[in-house]
Amino acid sequence: KKIMPGSGVGSSAASAAGAVVAANKLLGNRFNSNEVIDLAMHGERVASGARHADNIAPCVLGGFTLVRSIEPMDVISIEYPTLYATVIHPQIEIKTSYAREILPKEVPLKSAIRQWSDVGSLIAGLQKGDYDLIARSLQDFIIEPVRKKLIPSFDEVKSASMNAGALGGSISGAGPSIFMFSKDLETANEIKDAMNKVYLTTGIDFNIYVSPINPHGVICK
């Protein structure tokens, strides 16, 4: 993969999903996509300390996914407009298990309601192809304020990206990678240049990736 563990871009999920998909292929594809996701979560638990499908589901199905439940498995594919992701990956490692440990054990009701509202409006924005609504909904009031302290120059990268035309973005997974969405390739590359300018001042090695959102996972829907 050429992506180190603890990168925040689903490195462990890619391995877990790839292993199960390969085994399933050898077994004549006897397991459906939900069963593949369920089996791959065992590998995710080994890597991150938690059995979750946050990254497994989009690895398997592609695009945007909503994991409503894992017991029973209920994963919903979300329609979305053309979107590009610009991702900067500082070459430092943040253990997912540690990034989970520092999260607050309790969330104020006011913050939870605000976050749930944005999750709902983000899904609506994706399905309607409403870029303005997507941009207004890309807010994280619970996780980002805590985990961004682990990522050097996070605020500077986010500010520069927004000034370059990003719809919005946040921490990718547990970090240290940071993602930003845009609606066209030209803007995505301008965001890349803005990220590059910020991180060249940090003395930290980094990689930057620009890609459209891949609608195809490793299993055809």
mmCIF file with all atom_site columns, C-alpha atoms in Angstrom:
data_model
loop_
_atom_site.group_PDB
_atom_site.id
_atom_site.type_symbol
_atom_site.label_atom_id
_atom_site.label_alt_id
_atom_site.label_comp_id
_atom_site.label_asym_id
_atom_site.label_entity_id
_atom_site.label_seq_id
_atom_site.pdbx_PDB_ins_code
_atom_site.Cartn_x
_atom_site.Cartn_y
_atom_site.Cartn_z
_atom_site.occupancy
_atom_site.B_iso_or_equiv
_atom_site.pdbx_formal_charge
_atom_site.auth_seq_id
_atom_site.auth_comp_id
_atom_site.auth_asym_id
_atom_site.auth_atom_id
_atom_site.pdbx_PDB_model_num
ATOM 1   C CA . LYS A 1 1   ? 0.000   0.000   0.000   1.00 0.00 ? 1   LYS A CA 1
ATOM 2   C CA . LYS A 1 2   ? 2.965   2.291   0.651   1.00 0.00 ? 2   LYS A CA 1
ATOM 3   C CA . ILE A 1 3   ? 0.988   3.890   3.475   1.00 0.00 ? 3   ILE A CA 1
ATOM 4   C CA . MET A 1 4   ? 2.237   3.491   7.027   1.00 0.00 ? 4   MET A CA 1
ATOM 5   C CA . PRO A 1 5   ? 0.015   2.237   9.863   1.00 0.00 ? 5   PRO A CA 1
ATOM 6   C CA . GLY A 1 6   ? -1.567  4.909   12.028  1.00 0.00 ? 6   GLY A CA 1
ATOM 7   C CA . SER A 1 7   ? -1.978  7.224   9.035   1.00 0.00 ? 7   SER A CA 1
ATOM 8   C CA . GLY A 1 8   ? -5.691  7.954   9.361   1.00 0.00 ? 8   GLY A CA 1
ATOM 9   C CA . VAL A 1 9   ? -6.545  6.918   5.822   1.00 0.00 ? 9   VAL A CA 1
ATOM 10  C CA . GLY A 1 10  ? -7.871  3.444   6.513   1.00 0.00 ? 10  GLY A CA 1
ATOM 11  C CA . SER A 1 11  ? -4.623  1.521   6.169   1.00 0.00 ? 11  SER A CA 1
ATOM 12  C CA . SER A 1 12  ? -5.712  -1.206  8.600   1.00 0.00 ? 12  SER A CA 1
ATOM 13  C CA . ALA A 1 13  ? -9.180  -1.423  7.055   1.00 0.00 ? 13  ALA A CA 1
ATOM 14  C CA . ALA A 1 14  ? -7.687  -1.818  3.581   1.00 0.00 ? 14  ALA A CA 1
ATOM 15  C CA . SER A 1 15  ? -5.645  -4.798  4.751   1.00 0.00 ? 15  SER A CA 1
ATOM 16  C CA . ALA A 1 16  ? -8.546  -6.348  6.638   1.00 0.00 ? 16  ALA A CA 1
ATOM 17  C CA . ALA A 1 17  ? -10.960 -5.911  3.737   1.00 0.00 ? 17  ALA A CA 1
ATOM 18  C CA . GLY A 1 18  ? -8.413  -7.086  1.182   1.00 0.00 ? 18  GLY A CA 1
ATOM 19  C CA . ALA A 1 19  ? -7.656  -10.270 3.107   1.00 0.00 ? 19  ALA A CA 1
ATOM 20  C CA . VAL A 1 20  ? -11.315 -11.222 3.486   1.00 0.00 ? 20  VAL A CA 1
ATOM 21  C CA . VAL A 1 21  ? -12.205 -10.351 -0.118  1.00 0.00 ? 21  VAL A CA 1
ATOM 22  C CA . ALA A 1 22  ? -9.295  -12.479 -1.361  1.00 0.00 ? 22  ALA A CA 1
ATOM 23  C CA . ALA A 1 23  ? -10.291 -15.416 0.839   1.00 0.00 ? 23  ALA A CA 1
ATOM 24  C CA . ASN A 1 24  ? -13.898 -15.061 -0.272  1.00 0.00 ? 24  ASN A CA 1
ATOM 25  C CA . LYS A 1 25  ? -12.785 -15.152 -3.902  1.00 0.00 ? 25  LYS A CA 1
ATOM 26  C CA . LEU A 1 26  ? -10.922 -18.395 -3.288  1.00 0.00 ? 26  LEU A CA 1
ATOM 27  C CA . LEU A 1 27  ? -14.076 -19.806 -1.677  1.00 0.00 ? 27  LEU A CA 1
ATOM 28  C CA . GLY A 1 28  ? -16.196 -19.014 -4.728  1.00 0.00 ? 28  GLY A CA 1
ATOM 29  C CA . ASN A 1 29  ? -17.646 -15.732 -3.380  1.00 0.00 ? 29  ASN A CA 1
ATOM 30  C CA . ARG A 1 30  ? -19.911 -17.546 -0.957  1.00 0.00 ? 30  ARG A CA 1
ATOM 31  C CA . PHE A 1 31  ? -20.233 -14.491 1.334   1.00 0.00 ? 31  PHE A CA 1
ATOM 32  C CA . ASN A 1 32  ? -22.231 -11.383 0.417   1.00 0.00 ? 32  ASN A CA 1
ATOM 33  C CA . SER A 1 33  ? -20.987 -7.831  0.992   1.00 0.00 ? 33  SER A CA 1
ATOM 34  C CA . ASN A 1 34  ? -22.507 -7.506  4.490   1.00 0.00 ? 34  ASN A CA 1
ATOM 35  C CA . GLU A 1 35  ? -20.904 -10.783 5.527   1.00 0.00 ? 35  GLU A CA 1
ATOM 36  C CA . VAL A 1 36  ? -17.557 -9.687  4.091   1.00 0.00 ? 36  VAL A CA 1
ATOM 37  C CA . ILE A 1 37  ? -17.742 -6.432  6.069   1.00 0.00 ? 37  ILE A CA 1
ATOM 38  C CA . ASP A 1 38  ? -18.637 -8.352  9.218   1.00 0.00 ? 38  ASP A CA 1
ATOM 39  C CA . LEU A 1 39  ? -15.695 -10.735 8.818   1.00 0.00 ? 39  LEU A CA 1
ATOM 40  C CA . ALA A 1 40  ? -13.235 -7.954  7.963   1.00 0.00 ? 40  ALA A CA 1
ATOM 41  C CA . MET A 1 41  ? -14.114 -6.111  11.165  1.00 0.00 ? 41  MET A CA 1
ATOM 42  C CA . HIS A 1 42  ? -12.253 -8.805  13.108  1.00 0.00 ? 42  HIS A CA 1
ATOM 43  C CA . GLY A 1 43  ? -9.048  -7.635  11.439  1.00 0.00 ? 43  GLY A CA 1
ATOM 44  C CA . GLU A 1 44  ? -9.909  -4.023  12.228  1.00 0.00 ? 44  GLU A CA 1
ATOM 45  C CA . ARG A 1 45  ? -10.291 -4.948  15.888  1.00 0.00 ? 45  ARG A CA 1
ATOM 46  C CA . VAL A 1 46  ? -6.777  -6.414  15.958  1.00 0.00 ? 46  VAL A CA 1
ATOM 47  C CA . ALA A 1 47  ? -5.346  -3.240  14.448  1.00 0.00 ? 47  ALA A CA 1
ATOM 48  C CA . SER A 1 48  ? -7.357  -0.535  16.219  1.00 0.00 ? 48  SER A CA 1
ATOM 49  C CA . GLY A 1 49  ? -8.733  -2.198  19.329  1.00 0.00 ? 49  GLY A CA 1
ATOM 50  C CA . ALA A 1 50  ? -12.344 -1.824  18.233  1.00 0.00 ? 50  ALA A CA 1
ATOM 51  C CA . ARG A 1 51  ? -14.558 -3.868  15.930  1.00 0.00 ? 51  ARG A CA 1
ATOM 52  C CA . HIS A 1 52  ? -16.070 -1.192  13.700  1.00 0.00 ? 52  HIS A CA 1
ATOM 53  C CA . ALA A 1 53  ? -17.010 -0.787  10.032  1.00 0.00 ? 53  ALA A CA 1
ATOM 54  C CA . ASP A 1 54  ? -16.278 2.928   9.577   1.00 0.00 ? 54  ASP A CA 1
ATOM 55  C CA . ASN A 1 55  ? -13.533 2.258   7.042   1.00 0.00 ? 55  ASN A CA 1
ATOM 56  C CA . ILE A 1 56  ? -14.287 -1.349  6.145   1.00 0.00 ? 56  ILE A CA 1
ATOM 57  C CA . ALA A 1 57  ? -17.675 -0.508  4.588   1.00 0.00 ? 57  ALA A CA 1
ATOM 58  C CA . PRO A 1 58  ? -16.423 2.065   2.050   1.00 0.00 ? 58  PRO A CA 1
ATOM 59  C CA . CYS A 1 59  ? -13.408 -0.142  1.267   1.00 0.00 ? 59  CYS A CA 1
ATOM 60  C CA . VAL A 1 60  ? -15.768 -2.941  0.316   1.00 0.00 ? 60  VAL A CA 1
ATOM 61  C CA . LEU A 1 61  ? -18.611 -0.937  -1.256  1.00 0.00 ? 61  LEU A CA 1
ATOM 62  C CA . GLY A 1 62  ? -16.950 2.283   -2.420  1.00 0.00 ? 62  GLY A CA 1
ATOM 63  C CA . GLY A 1 63  ? -18.357 5.799   -2.251  1.00 0.00 ? 63  GLY A CA 1
ATOM 64  C CA . PHE A 1 64  ? -20.003 7.167   0.888   1.00 0.00 ? 64  PHE A CA 1
ATOM 65  C CA . THR A 1 65  ? -21.514 4.731   3.356   1.00 0.00 ? 65  THR A CA 1
ATOM 66  C CA . LEU A 1 66  ? -23.601 5.069   6.502   1.00 0.00 ? 66  LEU A CA 1
ATOM 67  C CA . VAL A 1 67  ? -23.123 2.313   9.070   1.00 0.00 ? 67  VAL A CA 1
ATOM 68  C CA . ARG A 1 68  ? -26.456 2.300   10.856  1.00 0.00 ? 68  ARG A CA 1
ATOM 69  C CA . SER A 1 69  ? -25.697 -0.844  12.837  1.00 0.00 ? 69  SER A CA 1
ATOM 70  C CA . ILE A 1 70  ? -23.155 -3.646  13.004  1.00 0.00 ? 70  ILE A CA 1
ATOM 71  C CA . GLU A 1 71  ? -25.368 -5.983  15.051  1.00 0.00 ? 71  GLU A CA 1
ATOM 72  C CA . PRO A 1 72  ? -27.227 -6.722  12.869  1.00 0.00 ? 72  PRO A CA 1
ATOM 73  C CA . MET A 1 73  ? -25.130 -5.435  9.981   1.00 0.00 ? 73  MET A CA 1
ATOM 74  C CA . ASP A 1 74  ? -26.906 -2.572  8.254   1.00 0.00 ? 74  ASP A CA 1
ATOM 75  C CA . VAL A 1 75  ? -24.826 -0.464  5.863   1.00 0.00 ? 75  VAL A CA 1
ATOM 76  C CA . ILE A 1 76  ? -26.426 2.105   3.569   1.00 0.00 ? 76  ILE A CA 1
ATOM 77  C CA . SER A 1 77  ? -24.756 3.482   0.444   1.00 0.00 ? 77  SER A CA 1
ATOM 78  C CA . ILE A 1 78  ? -25.253 7.238   0.052   1.00 0.00 ? 78  ILE A CA 1
ATOM 79  C CA . GLU A 1 79  ? -25.644 8.909   -3.335  1.00 0.00 ? 79  GLU A CA 1
ATOM 80  C CA . TYR A 1 80  ? -23.360 11.896  -3.874  1.00 0.00 ? 80  TYR A CA 1
ATOM 81  C CA . PRO A 1 81  ? -22.319 14.432  -6.524  1.00 0.00 ? 81  PRO A CA 1
ATOM 82  C CA . THR A 1 82  ? -18.876 14.754  -8.085  1.00 0.00 ? 82  THR A CA 1
ATOM 83  C CA . LEU A 1 83  ? -16.398 15.339  -5.275  1.00 0.00 ? 83  LEU A CA 1
ATOM 84  C CA . TYR A 1 84  ? -12.624 15.420  -5.022  1.00 0.00 ? 84  TYR A CA 1
ATOM 85  C CA . ALA A 1 85  ? -10.584 14.777  -1.917  1.00 0.00 ? 85  ALA A CA 1
ATOM 86  C CA . THR A 1 86  ? -7.232  16.370  -1.168  1.00 0.00 ? 86  THR A CA 1
ATOM 87  C CA . VAL A 1 87  ? -5.465  14.516  1.638   1.00 0.00 ? 87  VAL A CA 1
ATOM 88  C CA . ILE A 1 88  ? -2.227  15.481  3.343   1.00 0.00 ? 88  ILE A CA 1
ATOM 89  C CA . HIS A 1 89  ? -0.477  12.683  5.204   1.00 0.00 ? 89  HIS A CA 1
ATOM 90  C CA . PRO A 1 90  ? 2.242   13.901  7.579   1.00 0.00 ? 90  PRO A CA 1
ATOM 91  C CA . GLN A 1 91  ? 4.790   11.117  8.007   1.00 0.00 ? 91  GLN A CA 1
ATOM 92  C CA . ILE A 1 92  ? 4.133   10.660  11.695  1.00 0.00 ? 92  ILE A CA 1
ATOM 93  C CA . GLU A 1 93  ? 2.143   7.908   13.381  1.00 0.00 ? 93  GLU A CA 1
ATOM 94  C CA . ILE A 1 94  ? -0.878  8.315   15.607  1.00 0.00 ? 94  ILE A CA 1
ATOM 95  C CA . LYS A 1 95  ? -2.073  5.064   17.125  1.00 0.00 ? 95  LYS A CA 1
ATOM 96  C CA . THR A 1 96  ? -5.814  4.667   16.613  1.00 0.00 ? 96  THR A CA 1
ATOM 97  C CA . SER A 1 97  ? -6.110  3.091   20.048  1.00 0.00 ? 97  SER A CA 1
ATOM 98  C CA . TYR A 1 98  ? -4.540  6.172   21.668  1.00 0.00 ? 98  TYR A CA 1
ATOM 99  C CA . ALA A 1 99  ? -6.642  8.551   19.579  1.00 0.00 ? 99  ALA A CA 1
ATOM 100 C CA . ARG A 1 100 ? -9.702  6.732   20.914  1.00 0.00 ? 100 ARG A CA 1
ATOM 101 C CA . GLU A 1 101 ? -8.514  6.886   24.516  1.00 0.00 ? 101 GLU A CA 1
ATOM 102 C CA . ILE A 1 102 ? -8.290  10.684  24.573  1.00 0.00 ? 102 ILE A CA 1
ATOM 103 C CA . LEU A 1 103 ? -11.856 11.210  23.376  1.00 0.00 ? 103 LEU A CA 1
ATOM 104 C CA . PRO A 1 104 ? -14.347 12.491  25.960  1.00 0.00 ? 104 PRO A CA 1
ATOM 105 C CA . LYS A 1 105 ? -16.359 9.757   27.638  1.00 0.00 ? 105 LYS A CA 1
ATOM 106 C CA . GLU A 1 106 ? -19.392 12.045  27.853  1.00 0.00 ? 106 GLU A CA 1
ATOM 107 C CA . VAL A 1 107 ? -20.673 14.629  25.356  1.00 0.00 ? 107 VAL A CA 1
ATOM 108 C CA . PRO A 1 108 ? -22.860 17.600  26.355  1.00 0.00 ? 108 PRO A CA 1
ATOM 109 C CA . LEU A 1 109 ? -26.385 17.257  24.985  1.00 0.00 ? 109 LEU A CA 1
ATOM 110 C CA . LYS A 1 110 ? -26.139 20.618  23.228  1.00 0.00 ? 110 LYS A CA 1
ATOM 111 C CA . SER A 1 111 ? -23.003 19.512  21.345  1.00 0.00 ? 111 SER A CA 1
ATOM 112 C CA . ALA A 1 112 ? -24.541 16.142  20.475  1.00 0.00 ? 112 ALA A CA 1
ATOM 113 C CA . ILE A 1 113 ? -27.682 17.739  19.043  1.00 0.00 ? 113 ILE A CA 1
ATOM 114 C CA . ARG A 1 114 ? -25.593 20.169  16.998  1.00 0.00 ? 114 ARG A CA 1
ATOM 115 C CA . GLN A 1 115 ? -23.481 17.308  15.636  1.00 0.00 ? 115 GLN A CA 1
ATOM 116 C CA . TRP A 1 116 ? -26.466 15.094  14.815  1.00 0.00 ? 116 TRP A CA 1
ATOM 117 C CA . SER A 1 117 ? -28.018 17.986  12.901  1.00 0.00 ? 117 SER A CA 1
ATOM 118 C CA . ASP A 1 118 ? -24.921 18.358  10.754  1.00 0.00 ? 118 ASP A CA 1
ATOM 119 C CA . VAL A 1 119 ? -24.697 14.617  10.113  1.00 0.00 ? 119 VAL A CA 1
ATOM 120 C CA . GLY A 1 120 ? -28.272 14.630  8.863   1.00 0.00 ? 120 GLY A CA 1
ATOM 121 C CA . SER A 1 121 ? -27.797 17.711  6.716   1.00 0.00 ? 121 SER A CA 1
ATOM 122 C CA . LEU A 1 122 ? -24.535 16.328  5.287   1.00 0.00 ? 122 LEU A CA 1
ATOM 123 C CA . ILE A 1 123 ? -26.339 13.191  4.111   1.00 0.00 ? 123 ILE A CA 1
ATOM 124 C CA . ALA A 1 124 ? -29.123 15.336  2.647   1.00 0.00 ? 124 ALA A CA 1
ATOM 125 C CA . GLY A 1 125 ? -26.550 17.547  0.916   1.00 0.00 ? 125 GLY A CA 1
ATOM 126 C CA . LEU A 1 126 ? -24.782 14.545  -0.595  1.00 0.00 ? 126 LEU A CA 1
ATOM 127 C CA . GLN A 1 127 ? -27.970 12.967  -1.889  1.00 0.00 ? 127 GLN A CA 1
ATOM 128 C CA . LYS A 1 128 ? -29.309 16.255  -3.280  1.00 0.00 ? 128 LYS A CA 1
ATOM 129 C CA . GLY A 1 129 ? -25.971 17.233  -4.798  1.00 0.00 ? 129 GLY A CA 1
ATOM 130 C CA . ASP A 1 130 ? -26.175 20.505  -2.872  1.00 0.00 ? 130 ASP A CA 1
ATOM 131 C CA . TYR A 1 131 ? -22.579 21.702  -2.501  1.00 0.00 ? 131 TYR A CA 1
ATOM 132 C CA . ASP A 1 132 ? -23.537 24.654  -0.298  1.00 0.00 ? 132 ASP A CA 1
ATOM 133 C CA . LEU A 1 133 ? -25.349 22.370  2.131   1.00 0.00 ? 133 LEU A CA 1
ATOM 134 C CA . ILE A 1 134 ? -22.415 19.950  2.120   1.00 0.00 ? 134 ILE A CA 1
ATOM 135 C CA . ALA A 1 135 ? -20.076 22.829  2.975   1.00 0.00 ? 135 ALA A CA 1
ATOM 136 C CA . ARG A 1 136 ? -22.317 24.089  5.797   1.00 0.00 ? 136 ARG A CA 1
ATOM 137 C CA . SER A 1 137 ? -22.552 20.593  7.234   1.00 0.00 ? 137 SER A CA 1
ATOM 138 C CA . LEU A 1 138 ? -18.834 19.698  7.320   1.00 0.00 ? 138 LEU A CA 1
ATOM 139 C CA . GLN A 1 139 ? -18.486 20.594  10.982  1.00 0.00 ? 139 GLN A CA 1
ATOM 140 C CA . ASP A 1 140 ? -17.037 18.506  13.806  1.00 0.00 ? 140 ASP A CA 1
ATOM 141 C CA . PHE A 1 141 ? -17.718 19.849  17.288  1.00 0.00 ? 141 PHE A CA 1
ATOM 142 C CA . ILE A 1 142 ? -16.840 16.690  19.218  1.00 0.00 ? 142 ILE A CA 1
ATOM 143 C CA . ILE A 1 143 ? -13.810 14.835  17.821  1.00 0.00 ? 143 ILE A CA 1
ATOM 144 C CA . GLU A 1 144 ? -11.798 17.458  15.931  1.00 0.00 ? 144 GLU A CA 1
ATOM 145 C CA . PRO A 1 145 ? -11.229 19.842  18.882  1.00 0.00 ? 145 PRO A CA 1
ATOM 146 C CA . VAL A 1 146 ? -9.649  16.980  20.867  1.00 0.00 ? 146 VAL A CA 1
ATOM 147 C CA . ARG A 1 147 ? -7.642  15.137  18.231  1.00 0.00 ? 147 ARG A CA 1
ATOM 148 C CA . LYS A 1 148 ? -6.330  18.139  16.293  1.00 0.00 ? 148 LYS A CA 1
ATOM 149 C CA . LYS A 1 149 ? -3.833  18.724  19.119  1.00 0.00 ? 149 LYS A CA 1
ATOM 150 C CA . LEU A 1 150 ? -2.034  15.570  17.933  1.00 0.00 ? 150 LEU A CA 1
ATOM 151 C CA . ILE A 1 151 ? -1.545  16.944  14.409  1.00 0.00 ? 151 ILE A CA 1
ATOM 152 C CA . PRO A 1 152 ? 1.110   19.619  13.805  1.00 0.00 ? 152 PRO A CA 1
ATOM 153 C CA . SER A 1 153 ? -0.223  22.749  12.016  1.00 0.00 ? 153 SER A CA 1
ATOM 154 C CA . PHE A 1 154 ? -3.758  21.361  11.723  1.00 0.00 ? 154 PHE A CA 1
ATOM 155 C CA . ASP A 1 155 ? -5.458  24.753  12.065  1.00 0.00 ? 155 ASP A CA 1
ATOM 156 C CA . GLU A 1 156 ? -3.072  26.333  9.562   1.00 0.00 ? 156 GLU A CA 1
ATOM 157 C CA . VAL A 1 157 ? -3.718  23.578  6.999   1.00 0.00 ? 157 VAL A CA 1
ATOM 158 C CA . LYS A 1 158 ? -7.475  23.843  7.421   1.00 0.00 ? 158 LYS A CA 1
ATOM 159 C CA . SER A 1 159 ? -7.475  27.635  7.159   1.00 0.00 ? 159 SER A CA 1
ATOM 160 C CA . ALA A 1 160 ? -5.256  27.636  4.059   1.00 0.00 ? 160 ALA A CA 1
ATOM 161 C CA . SER A 1 161 ? -7.422  24.952  2.432   1.00 0.00 ? 161 SER A CA 1
ATOM 162 C CA . MET A 1 162 ? -10.632 26.885  3.050   1.00 0.00 ? 162 MET A CA 1
ATOM 163 C CA . ASN A 1 163 ? -9.031  30.008  1.588   1.00 0.00 ? 163 ASN A CA 1
ATOM 164 C CA . ALA A 1 164 ? -8.106  27.946  -1.478  1.00 0.00 ? 164 ALA A CA 1
ATOM 165 C CA . GLY A 1 165 ? -11.764 27.035  -2.049  1.00 0.00 ? 165 GLY A CA 1
ATOM 166 C CA . ALA A 1 166 ? -12.348 23.832  -0.072  1.00 0.00 ? 166 ALA A CA 1
ATOM 167 C CA . LEU A 1 167 ? -15.935 22.949  0.773   1.00 0.00 ? 167 LEU A CA 1
ATOM 168 C CA . GLY A 1 168 ? -14.656 21.796  4.132   1.00 0.00 ? 168 GLY A CA 1
ATOM 169 C CA . GLY A 1 169 ? -12.854 18.928  5.760   1.00 0.00 ? 169 GLY A CA 1
ATOM 170 C CA . SER A 1 170 ? -11.388 17.613  8.970   1.00 0.00 ? 170 SER A CA 1
ATOM 171 C CA . ILE A 1 171 ? -9.166  14.923  10.433  1.00 0.00 ? 171 ILE A CA 1
ATOM 172 C CA . SER A 1 172 ? -9.077  11.774  8.343   1.00 0.00 ? 172 SER A CA 1
ATOM 173 C CA . GLY A 1 173 ? -9.808  8.865   10.657  1.00 0.00 ? 173 GLY A CA 1
ATOM 174 C CA . ALA A 1 174 ? -7.750  9.167   13.823  1.00 0.00 ? 174 ALA A CA 1
ATOM 175 C CA . GLY A 1 175 ? -5.137  11.333  12.073  1.00 0.00 ? 175 GLY A CA 1
ATOM 176 C CA . PRO A 1 176 ? -2.569  12.583  11.358  1.00 0.00 ? 176 PRO A CA 1
ATOM 177 C CA . SER A 1 177 ? -3.941  12.841  7.811   1.00 0.00 ? 177 SER A CA 1
ATOM 178 C CA . ILE A 1 178 ? -6.231  15.755  6.997   1.00 0.00 ? 178 ILE A CA 1
ATOM 179 C CA . PHE A 1 179 ? -8.810  15.665  4.193   1.00 0.00 ? 179 PHE A CA 1
ATOM 180 C CA . MET A 1 180 ? -10.528 18.465  2.309   1.00 0.00 ? 180 MET A CA 1
ATOM 181 C CA . PHE A 1 181 ? -13.385 18.162  -0.187  1.00 0.00 ? 181 PHE A CA 1
ATOM 182 C CA . SER A 1 182 ? -13.830 20.208  -3.347  1.00 0.00 ? 182 SER A CA 1
ATOM 183 C CA . LYS A 1 183 ? -16.194 20.003  -6.291  1.00 0.00 ? 183 LYS A CA 1
ATOM 184 C CA . ASP A 1 184 ? -13.645 20.076  -9.108  1.00 0.00 ? 184 ASP A CA 1
ATOM 185 C CA . LEU A 1 185 ? -10.102 18.951  -9.844  1.00 0.00 ? 185 LEU A CA 1
ATOM 186 C CA . GLU A 1 186 ? -8.745  22.473  -10.314 1.00 0.00 ? 186 GLU A CA 1
ATOM 187 C CA . THR A 1 187 ? -9.771  23.478  -6.801  1.00 0.00 ? 187 THR A CA 1
ATOM 188 C CA . ALA A 1 188 ? -8.483  20.192  -5.388  1.00 0.00 ? 188 ALA A CA 1
ATOM 189 C CA . ASN A 1 189 ? -5.048  20.943  -6.821  1.00 0.00 ? 189 ASN A CA 1
ATOM 190 C CA . GLU A 1 190 ? -5.132  24.513  -5.497  1.00 0.00 ? 190 GLU A CA 1
ATOM 191 C CA . ILE A 1 191 ? -5.824  23.045  -2.056  1.00 0.00 ? 191 ILE A CA 1
ATOM 192 C CA . LYS A 1 192 ? -2.864  20.713  -2.568  1.00 0.00 ? 192 LYS A CA 1
ATOM 193 C CA . ASP A 1 193 ? -0.628  23.718  -3.223  1.00 0.00 ? 193 ASP A CA 1
ATOM 194 C CA . ALA A 1 194 ? -1.955  25.476  -0.109  1.00 0.00 ? 194 ALA A CA 1
ATOM 195 C CA . MET A 1 195 ? -1.330  22.411  2.069   1.00 0.00 ? 195 MET A CA 1
ATOM 196 C CA . ASN A 1 196 ? 2.131   22.000  0.610   1.00 0.00 ? 196 ASN A CA 1
ATOM 197 C CA . LYS A 1 197 ? 3.034   25.611  1.404   1.00 0.00 ? 197 LYS A CA 1
ATOM 198 C CA . VAL A 1 198 ? 1.990   25.216  5.046   1.00 0.00 ? 198 VAL A CA 1
ATOM 199 C CA . TYR A 1 199 ? 3.771   21.914  5.660   1.00 0.00 ? 199 TYR A CA 1
ATOM 200 C CA . LEU A 1 200 ? 7.035   22.904  4.031   1.00 0.00 ? 200 LEU A CA 1
ATOM 201 C CA . THR A 1 201 ? 7.539   25.177  7.047   1.00 0.00 ? 201 THR A CA 1
ATOM 202 C CA . THR A 1 202 ? 7.129   22.366  9.616   1.00 0.00 ? 202 THR A CA 1
ATOM 203 C CA . GLY A 1 203 ? 10.199  20.258  8.857   1.00 0.00 ? 203 GLY A CA 1
ATOM 204 C CA . ILE A 1 204 ? 7.965   17.153  8.804   1.00 0.00 ? 204 ILE A CA 1
ATOM 205 C CA . ASP A 1 205 ? 7.966   14.852  5.776   1.00 0.00 ? 205 ASP A CA 1
ATOM 206 C CA . PHE A 1 206 ? 4.565   14.507  4.148   1.00 0.00 ? 206 PHE A CA 1
ATOM 207 C CA . ASN A 1 207 ? 2.673   13.194  1.139   1.00 0.00 ? 207 ASN A CA 1
ATOM 208 C CA . ILE A 1 208 ? -0.349  14.795  -0.504  1.00 0.00 ? 208 ILE A CA 1
ATOM 209 C CA . TYR A 1 209 ? -2.938  12.894  -2.545  1.00 0.00 ? 209 TYR A CA 1
ATOM 210 C CA . VAL A 1 210 ? -5.637  14.246  -4.863  1.00 0.00 ? 210 VAL A CA 1
ATOM 211 C CA . SER A 1 211 ? -8.387  11.914  -6.004  1.00 0.00 ? 211 SER A CA 1
ATOM 212 C CA . PRO A 1 212 ? -12.048 11.800  -6.972  1.00 0.00 ? 212 PRO A CA 1
ATOM 213 C CA . ILE A 1 213 ? -14.219 9.801   -4.617  1.00 0.00 ? 213 ILE A CA 1
ATOM 214 C CA . ASN A 1 214 ? -14.067 6.235   -5.911  1.00 0.00 ? 214 ASN A CA 1
ATOM 215 C CA . PRO A 1 215 ? -17.594 4.888   -6.493  1.00 0.00 ? 215 PRO A CA 1
ATOM 216 C CA . HIS A 1 216 ? -16.365 1.304   -6.830  1.00 0.00 ? 216 HIS A CA 1
ATOM 217 C CA . GLY A 1 217 ? -15.276 -0.782  -3.866  1.00 0.00 ? 217 GLY A CA 1
ATOM 218 C CA . VAL A 1 218 ? -13.704 -4.184  -4.146  1.00 0.00 ? 218 VAL A CA 1
ATOM 219 C CA . ILE A 1 219 ? -17.151 -5.777  -4.388  1.00 0.00 ? 219 ILE A CA 1
ATOM 220 C CA . CYS A 1 220 ? -19.586 -4.636  -7.042  1.00 0.00 ? 220 CYS A CA 1
ATOM 221 C CA . LYS A 1 221 ? -22.865 -3.470  -5.481  1.00 0.00 ? 221 LYS A CA 1
#
